[in-house]
Coordinates of C-alpha atoms and ligand atoms in Angstrom, one line a residue:
M77 CA -40.0 -3.5 -28.6
K78 CA -42.2 -6.1 -27.0
V79 CA -44.7 -8.8 -27.9
G80 CA -48.0 -7.8 -26.3
I81 CA -51.3 -9.6 -25.6
Y82 CA -54.6 -7.8 -25.4
A83 CA -57.0 -10.5 -24.1
G84 CA -60.7 -10.2 -23.5
S85 CA -64.1 -11.5 -24.5
F86 CA -64.7 -8.9 -27.2
D87 CA -68.4 -9.9 -27.3
P88 CA -68.5 -7.8 -29.6
I89 CA -65.6 -5.6 -30.3
T90 CA -66.4 -1.9 -29.5
L91 CA -64.8 1.4 -30.5
G92 CA -63.3 1.5 -27.0
H93 CA -61.5 -1.8 -27.6
L94 CA -60.3 -0.6 -31.1
D95 CA -58.9 2.6 -29.6
I96 CA -56.9 0.5 -27.1
I97 CA -55.7 -1.8 -29.9
K98 CA -54.5 1.1 -32.1
R99 CA -52.6 2.7 -29.2
A100 CA -51.1 -0.6 -27.9
A101 CA -50.0 -1.5 -31.5
R102 CA -47.8 1.6 -31.5
L103 CA -46.1 0.4 -28.3
T104 CA -45.4 -3.2 -29.3
K105 CA -43.6 -5.0 -32.1
R106 CA -46.4 -7.6 -32.3
L107 CA -49.8 -7.3 -30.7
I108 CA -51.9 -10.5 -30.3
I109 CA -55.6 -9.9 -29.7
A110 CA -56.5 -13.0 -27.7
V111 CA -60.1 -13.9 -27.7
L112 CA -61.1 -15.9 -24.7
N113 CA -62.9 -19.1 -25.5
N114 CA -64.9 -19.5 -22.3
S115 CA -68.3 -21.0 -22.7
A116 CA -69.1 -20.3 -19.0
K117 CA -69.5 -16.6 -19.8
K118 CA -72.3 -17.4 -22.3
P119 CA -71.2 -15.0 -25.0
A120 CA -73.7 -13.7 -27.6
F121 CA -71.2 -14.3 -30.4
S122 CA -69.3 -17.5 -31.1
V123 CA -65.6 -17.3 -30.8
E124 CA -65.3 -17.6 -34.6
E125 CA -67.7 -14.7 -35.1
R126 CA -65.8 -12.6 -32.6
V127 CA -62.5 -13.3 -34.3
E128 CA -63.9 -12.6 -37.7
M129 CA -65.3 -9.2 -36.6
I130 CA -61.9 -8.2 -35.0
R131 CA -60.0 -9.3 -38.1
K132 CA -62.3 -7.2 -40.2
V133 CA -61.6 -4.0 -38.3
T134 CA -57.9 -4.5 -37.6
K135 CA -56.7 -5.8 -40.9
D136 CA -54.9 -2.5 -41.7
I137 CA -53.1 -2.1 -38.4
P138 CA -49.5 -3.2 -38.7
G139 CA -48.3 -5.9 -36.3
V140 CA -51.8 -7.0 -35.1
E141 CA -52.9 -10.6 -35.1
V142 CA -56.0 -12.2 -33.8
M143 CA -56.0 -15.6 -32.0
T144 CA -58.2 -17.5 -29.6
Y145 CA -57.2 -19.2 -26.4
S146 CA -58.6 -21.0 -23.4
G147 CA -57.1 -21.4 -20.0
L148 CA -54.8 -19.0 -18.2
T149 CA -53.8 -15.8 -20.0
V150 CA -50.2 -16.1 -18.6
D151 CA -49.8 -19.6 -20.0
F152 CA -50.9 -18.4 -23.4
A153 CA -48.5 -15.5 -23.1
K154 CA -45.7 -17.9 -22.4
E155 CA -46.6 -20.0 -25.5
Q156 CA -46.4 -16.9 -27.6
N157 CA -43.3 -15.5 -26.0
A158 CA -45.2 -12.4 -25.0
N159 CA -44.1 -10.4 -22.0
V160 CA -46.7 -7.7 -21.9
L161 CA -50.4 -8.0 -21.1
V162 CA -52.4 -4.9 -22.2
R163 CA -55.6 -4.0 -20.5
G164 CA -57.9 -1.0 -20.9
L165 CA -59.0 1.0 -17.8
R166 CA -62.3 2.9 -18.0
A167 CA -63.1 4.1 -14.5
V168 CA -62.3 3.5 -10.9
T169 CA -64.8 0.6 -11.0
D170 CA -62.5 -1.3 -13.3
F171 CA -59.5 -0.7 -11.1
E172 CA -59.9 -3.1 -8.2
Y173 CA -60.7 -6.0 -10.4
E174 CA -57.9 -5.3 -12.9
L175 CA -55.4 -4.8 -10.1
Q176 CA -56.2 -8.3 -8.7
I177 CA -55.9 -9.9 -12.1
A178 CA -52.6 -8.1 -12.8
Q179 CA -51.1 -9.0 -9.5
G180 CA -52.3 -12.6 -9.7
N181 CA -50.9 -13.0 -13.2
H182 CA -47.5 -11.5 -12.2
K183 CA -47.3 -14.1 -9.3
L184 CA -48.1 -16.9 -11.7
N185 CA -45.5 -15.7 -14.2
P186 CA -43.1 -13.0 -13.1
D187 CA -41.8 -12.6 -16.7
V188 CA -45.1 -11.1 -17.7
D189 CA -46.1 -7.5 -16.8
T190 CA -49.5 -5.9 -17.3
V191 CA -49.7 -2.4 -18.9
F192 CA -52.8 -0.4 -18.5
L193 CA -54.0 2.1 -21.1
T194 CA -56.6 4.5 -19.9
T195 CA -59.6 4.8 -22.1
S196 CA -60.0 7.8 -24.3
V197 CA -62.7 9.9 -22.6
E198 CA -65.3 9.5 -25.4
Y199 CA -65.3 5.8 -24.8
S200 CA -65.2 5.7 -21.0
Y201 CA -68.8 4.6 -20.6
L202 CA -68.7 2.1 -23.4
S203 CA -68.9 -1.7 -22.9
S204 CA -69.9 -4.7 -24.9
S205 CA -72.9 -5.2 -22.6
I206 CA -74.3 -1.8 -23.4
V207 CA -73.9 -2.4 -27.1
K208 CA -75.8 -5.7 -26.9
E209 CA -78.6 -4.1 -24.9
I210 CA -79.0 -1.2 -27.3
A211 CA -78.7 -3.4 -30.4
S212 CA -81.4 -5.8 -29.1
Y213 CA -83.9 -3.0 -29.2
G214 CA -82.8 -1.8 -32.6
G215 CA -81.1 1.4 -31.2
D216 CA -78.3 3.2 -33.1
I217 CA -75.0 1.5 -32.3
S218 CA -73.0 3.2 -35.1
Q219 CA -71.3 5.4 -32.6
F220 CA -70.3 2.4 -30.4
V221 CA -68.9 -0.2 -32.7
P222 CA -66.7 0.0 -35.8
E223 CA -68.8 0.5 -38.9
E224 CA -67.7 -2.8 -40.5
V225 CA -69.4 -4.8 -37.7
V226 CA -72.6 -2.7 -37.2
Q227 CA -74.7 -5.0 -39.4
D228 CA -73.2 -8.2 -37.9
V229 CA -74.3 -7.0 -34.4
Y230 CA -77.8 -6.2 -35.5
D231 CA -78.1 -9.6 -37.4
K232 CA -77.2 -11.4 -34.2
L233 CA -79.1 -9.4 -31.7
Y234 CA -82.0 -7.4 -33.2
K235 CA -85.1 -9.6 -33.7
P236 CA -87.9 -7.1 -34.6
K237 CA -91.3 -8.3 -33.5
E238 CA -93.7 -9.2 -36.3
S239 CA -96.6 -6.6 -36.4
Ligands
ADP390 P1 -63.2 -9.1 -20.2 O1 -64.3 -10.2 -20.3 O2 -61.8 -9.6 -20.1 O3 -63.5 -7.9 -19.3 P2 -63.7 -7.3 -22.4 O4 -63.9 -7.7 -23.8 O5 -65.0 -6.7 -21.8 O6 -63.2 -8.5 -21.7 O7 -62.6 -6.2 -22.2 C1 -61.3 -6.5 -22.6 C2 -60.4 -5.3 -22.1 O8 -60.8 -4.1 -22.8 C3 -60.4 -5.0 -20.6 O9 -59.1 -4.6 -20.2 C4 -61.4 -3.9 -20.6 O10 -61.2 -3.1 -19.4 C5 -61.0 -3.1 -21.8 N1 -62.1 -2.3 -22.3 C6 -63.4 -2.6 -22.5 N2 -64.1 -1.6 -22.9 C7 -63.3 -0.5 -23.0 C8 -63.4 0.9 -23.3 N3 -64.6 1.4 -23.6 N4 -62.3 1.6 -23.2 C9 -61.1 1.1 -22.8 N5 -60.9 -0.2 -22.5 C10 -62.0 -1.0 -22.6

């Protein structure tokens, strides 16, 4: 059994991410959810807020831990003695980008391999960007993000106009 890293922005965590986490946790001894601390991406949620939301929704999944990192994912993997990088694949559009990253990472650290889990069909269209867009207009996001974080997402993004 392996130590795995599921790295991403998780800005915010969606049901698509959670589905990958639950499935990856069954394949690994220890699964580290690694939240990328990259201010260049201008995230809506601070890294602390993202970690907090992920902790809330994964607290009952055995073997799962949440950490933050900056810099190269392969370097973080080495520090954590992890040998598997988990990524989710939604559609063909994800493929080319993910292939480049996986091959680049393998060149940088041949001890690390990337494993792709294909999205469950009901989440194949789902992204953090879509969630942010819908939430900013006050639309129903309860079918897109775990229920424990629905309010956190509205609190951050929905600013109803004064009438
Ligand atoms: P990044 O900024 O690295 O793309 P994300 O937080 O958007 O970070 O995504 C992290 C990982 O989760 C990526 O591998 C992405 O393909 C995957 N992912 C995102 N949304 C879904 C989804 N709906 N179903 C399956 N995998 C997903």
